[in-house]
Amino acid sequence: MQPTIRPAEQFDVRRGNLSVALRRLREAGPRSRARLAEETGLTKATVSVLVADLVQRGLLREVGPPENRGSGRPAVDYELHDRVYGIGAEVSVDYLSVTVLDLRGEVRARKRVGYDVPRAEREATLDALSQLVRETTSEVPGRPAGLTLAAPGNVNPGTGRVDYAPLIGWYDAPVAAPLADRLVDQLGDAALRVEVENDVKLAAIAEHALGAAAGTADLAYLSGEMGVGAGVIAAGRLVRGTRGHAGEIGHLPLNPAPAPCACGRTGCWETMVGLGALLSLAADPDDPVHDPQRDLEERLAVIVQRARAGDRRTLSTLEQVATGLGLGASVLINMMNPAVLVLGGYFAVLGDYLLDGVRREIADRVVAADADGCRVELSRLGFDAAALGGAYAALDRVFTDPTVVPI
Amino acid sequence: MQPTIRPAEQFDVRRGNLSVALRRLREAGPRSRARLAEETGLTKATVSVLVADLVQRGLLREVGPPENRGSGRPAVDYELHDRVYGIGAEVSVDYLSVTVLDLRGEVRARKRVGYDVPRAEREATLDALSQLVRETTSEVPGRPAGLTLAAPGNVNPGTGRVDYAPLIGWYDAPVAAPLADRLVDQLGDAALRVEVENDVKLAAIAEHALGAAAGTADLAYLSGEMGVGAGVIAAGRLVRGTRGHAGEIGHLPLNPAPAPCACGRTGCWETMVGLGALLSLAADPDDPVHDPQRDLEERLAVIVQRARAGDRRTLSTLEQVATGLGLGASVLINMMNPAVLVLGGYFAVLGDYLLDGVRREIADRVVAADADGCRVELSRLGFDAAALGGAYAALDRVFTDPTVVPI
DNA sequence: GCAGTTTGTTGACCCGTTGAACTATCTAGG
DNA sequence: CCTAGATAGTTCAACGGGTCAACAAACTGC
């Protein structure tokens, strides 16, 4: 139950304080060493040493020229360097995408390509993906701190494997190592660490770090796709479960109607609020919104348009989905007591039409009064949230332990 | 999201290594300094210093006389001292209880008294409780490291308050501070820290530390009482939620029949598997098992007896409850991916008759194959699990940071 | 150009771990 | 009985890292 039983040494102190300085600069923006000392509680002497170390590692740089502030010696401010970046990649049902995020939290490059090769051909997919990574990073000067691949399905980050991802046809598949092998040549950096994680969990990390729930230690994220997945961050840490499979919320047996689910069971929550449920409630089978050839965002735009035009069937469908969504959301809130619930995926796209109903249902269903103070927010990160979270996670290693970047 | 931004100092290294040594002795039992050095990776020199420090704090003692092992200088073994203990206290619907656990993990004293004073009289209850603490600890030589009070309902350990506990009539009630005030005189120890926590969460801690799930980093605990509560430990940490209210699982809307629940809603999971549901399914209203005057354990013993005798109604009730229990348990497993699910409270008492049904339903309902490897176990800690977990939690502070005990 | 103010550096000191040499205490075997 | 070998534990110089206080550097304002 305790963290690993490993002796502490002097160097851990240094490591920790490097991290303190770096994180302070991330949170509070560029500032002088004197100010950093005051704010972190470290002495000026120590901060000078730490900052020099971080500069040598390429994580910090002087922001010149020195600035006068009224009286006294002008301060030299330091800021996070933009030449170290994290890479987030995503394999999805019908596209591959890569996002590059620098230390300062700015997206430096973003690419997305349609990809329709049969997914069972994993080697080919990994080839295409590493190709896309190379293209995307070639535009960005600097060096990568790591890469996280987002995959839809059950992922075990501990083993670097995708355990079960029917959408892309990957079953018990080693992924982190093969991808790392491909990229070692391309990026030629021993520091590059490759990890795999579930897409919804990474989106939750993105919301936690950069999105609607920034600054909150306890949040839940719900993503509406064909299925529904959850990502939970509790006390600032992602809840993974023993095999990394936590968050399988789509098959909660909540539907009183025994609607058949893709999983073979009936009455799963997905049959109330999954994309399939929404579409079949909202439109007859021959309606173009069902056409799987058309882009999903376009099809959703049609729904939004109809709702805006006051179409009764669309509005009543959205009302119904909102109620179902609130029902499942209340389960999450009762069990995890998050400070914020973020709705992502297609829920965010249709959010304006869902939010009232969701909030109403949550208020009814959450046991503690006033929904236990849980805010409900829409994701504003778009469909690249998972890749963004992956890039952030890769960078986070650096913030936790700046010494992973060699001098 | 990162842990508190606090600079690290030399002393943190010492603190961490004291903790490493102490925890190793807890895990692996008495041993010599040389062996400790070998096993922890610390040098013999450091271990000698650390052990001397821990002895001075009263946390360790020599286990004499020195033992010869074949050849070489005989080793002096050290062991955890039994003169430092943690106190767990519990306020329940109809009793107060106190458990005293020493550093070595041995229960040194245990008291439980029926208590029927109207619970709204919080002052009187706290008086009675502190009286019971004094009585219980008076039998145990040594000094307390802390006390954790278990309460049924929503507890916010951060504020030391019980937010909502209808069973005992405490609403938005400050508890930790008033109890600490009472005990400062009685125990006369400035080191005594008093905290409050939800009873089911503390029982989960007990299972994690000393019970059926010992050694597992990810576990879920389900307690069957009048209601049903859950406690989840993820990656070795208790999931509390932003206000400490996590684990409200009793009101999952899982019951297809719209049975009325005490919370005012219908169809809550409690209406399928709560004690009330079990009893009303198992026996007519005039059956003595319904008599609230009789001791709960006795009434459950009657049920067990009938089941053992092959009573059809009892057996079919248990089958039905088992299925309902498995249904809700599968929600927990899908969402949290624990390595172990522990059933406590009345579920454990009737466990022999529930386990098969629960496991069957879980196998059906958990999305990942083979229930995702989640073991289902019965608690063996009995009804004092919460107090035991409280005592353990109080002690855990010492293991995490031995310097909280002054020299 | 000097007082006042703020930034940053320097060096003595303290704390804590390391590593190697050394001491202590046993058994086994001649 | 004595010595070699083995294992336990201590001592001490060295080193890394943070602190504190003094001081140097570089500005403004009068």
CSV table of N, CA and C in Angstrom, one decimal, chain A residues 22 54-55 57-63 78-86 100-109 137 139-145 395 399:
chain,number,residue,atom,x,y,z
A,22,LEU,N,10.4,24.1,-11.4
A,22,LEU,CA,9.9,24.0,-12.7
A,22,LEU,C,8.4,24.1,-12.7
A,54,LEU,N,18.5,23.7,-14.5
A,54,LEU,CA,17.4,23.5,-15.4
A,54,LEU,C,17.7,24.2,-16.8
A,55,VAL,N,18.5,25.3,-16.7
A,55,VAL,CA,18.9,25.9,-18.0
A,55,VAL,C,19.8,24.9,-18.8
A,57,ARG,N,19.8,21.8,-18.7
A,57,ARG,CA,19.0,20.7,-19.3
A,57,ARG,C,18.1,21.2,-20.4
A,58,GLY,N,18.1,22.4,-20.7
A,58,GLY,CA,17.3,22.9,-21.8
A,58,GLY,C,15.9,23.1,-21.4
A,59,LEU,N,15.6,23.1,-20.1
A,59,LEU,CA,14.2,23.2,-19.7
A,59,LEU,C,13.7,24.7,-19.5
A,60,LEU,N,14.7,25.5,-19.2
A,60,LEU,CA,14.5,26.9,-18.9
A,60,LEU,C,15.3,27.8,-19.8
A,61,ARG,N,14.9,29.0,-19.9
A,61,ARG,CA,15.8,30.0,-20.6
A,61,ARG,C,15.5,31.4,-20.0
A,62,GLU,N,16.6,32.2,-20.1
A,62,GLU,CA,16.4,33.6,-19.7
A,62,GLU,C,15.5,34.3,-20.6
A,63,VAL,N,14.6,35.1,-20.0
A,63,VAL,CA,13.8,35.9,-20.9
A,63,VAL,C,14.4,37.3,-20.7
A,78,TYR,N,13.1,34.1,-15.8
A,78,TYR,CA,13.3,32.9,-16.5
A,78,TYR,C,11.9,32.3,-16.9
A,79,GLU,N,11.9,31.6,-18.0
A,79,GLU,CA,10.7,31.0,-18.4
A,79,GLU,C,10.9,29.6,-18.9
A,80,LEU,N,9.9,28.8,-19.0
A,80,LEU,CA,10.0,27.4,-19.6
A,80,LEU,C,10.4,27.5,-21.0
A,81,HIS,N,11.3,26.7,-21.4
A,81,HIS,CA,11.8,26.6,-22.8
A,81,HIS,C,10.8,26.0,-23.7
A,82,ASP,N,10.8,26.5,-25.0
A,82,ASP,CA,9.9,25.9,-25.9
A,82,ASP,C,10.5,24.8,-26.8
A,83,ARG,N,11.7,24.4,-26.4
A,83,ARG,CA,12.4,23.4,-27.3
A,83,ARG,C,12.3,22.0,-26.7
A,84,VAL,N,11.5,21.8,-25.7
A,84,VAL,CA,11.2,20.5,-25.2
A,84,VAL,C,9.7,20.2,-25.3
A,85,TYR,N,9.4,19.1,-25.9
A,85,TYR,CA,8.0,18.9,-26.2
A,85,TYR,C,7.6,17.4,-25.9
A,86,GLY,N,6.3,17.3,-25.6
A,86,GLY,CA,5.7,15.9,-25.5
A,86,GLY,C,4.9,15.6,-26.7
A,100,VAL,N,1.6,17.8,-30.7
A,100,VAL,CA,2.8,18.1,-30.1
A,100,VAL,C,2.6,19.3,-29.2
A,101,LEU,N,3.0,19.1,-27.9
A,101,LEU,CA,2.8,20.2,-26.9
A,101,LEU,C,4.1,20.5,-26.3
A,102,ASP,N,4.4,21.8,-26.2
A,102,ASP,CA,5.7,22.1,-25.6
A,102,ASP,C,5.6,22.3,-24.1
A,103,LEU,N,6.7,22.4,-23.5
A,103,LEU,CA,6.8,22.6,-22.0
A,103,LEU,C,5.9,23.7,-21.5
A,104,ARG,N,5.7,24.7,-22.3
A,104,ARG,CA,5.0,25.9,-21.9
A,104,ARG,C,3.5,25.7,-22.0
A,105,GLY,N,3.1,24.5,-22.5
A,105,GLY,CA,1.7,24.2,-22.6
A,105,GLY,C,1.1,24.7,-23.9
A,106,GLU,N,1.9,25.0,-24.9
A,106,GLU,CA,1.4,25.4,-26.1
A,106,GLU,C,1.4,24.3,-27.2
A,107,VAL,N,0.4,24.2,-27.9
A,107,VAL,CA,0.3,23.2,-29.0
A,107,VAL,C,1.2,23.7,-30.1
A,108,ARG,N,2.2,22.9,-30.5
A,108,ARG,CA,3.1,23.4,-31.5
A,108,ARG,C,2.8,22.8,-32.9
A,109,ALA,N,2.2,21.7,-32.9
A,109,ALA,CA,1.8,21.1,-34.2
A,109,ALA,C,0.7,20.0,-33.9
A,137,THR,N,6.5,16.1,-36.0
A,137,THR,CA,7.6,16.6,-35.2
A,137,THR,C,8.6,17.3,-36.0
A,139,GLU,N,8.3,19.6,-38.0
A,139,GLU,CA,8.1,21.0,-38.1
A,139,GLU,C,8.5,21.7,-36.8
A,140,VAL,N,8.7,20.9,-35.7
A,140,VAL,CA,8.9,21.5,-34.4
A,140,VAL,C,10.4,21.4,-34.0
A,141,PRO,N,11.0,22.6,-33.8
A,141,PRO,CA,12.4,22.5,-33.3
A,141,PRO,C,12.4,22.1,-31.9
A,142,GLY,N,13.5,21.4,-31.5
A,142,GLY,CA,13.6,21.0,-30.1
A,142,GLY,C,13.7,19.5,-30.0
A,143,ARG,N,13.5,19.0,-28.8
A,143,ARG,CA,13.6,17.5,-28.7
A,143,ARG,C,12.4,17.0,-27.8
A,144,PRO,N,12.0,15.8,-28.1
A,144,PRO,CA,10.9,15.2,-27.5
A,144,PRO,C,11.2,14.6,-26.1
A,145,ALA,N,10.3,14.7,-25.2
A,145,ALA,CA,10.5,14.2,-23.8
A,145,ALA,C,9.8,12.8,-23.7
A,395,LEU,N,4.9,14.9,-21.0
A,395,LEU,CA,5.6,16.0,-20.5
A,395,LEU,C,5.7,16.0,-18.9
A,399,PHE,N,8.2,17.3,-15.5
A,399,PHE,CA,7.9,18.1,-14.4
A,399,PHE,C,8.0,17.4,-13.1
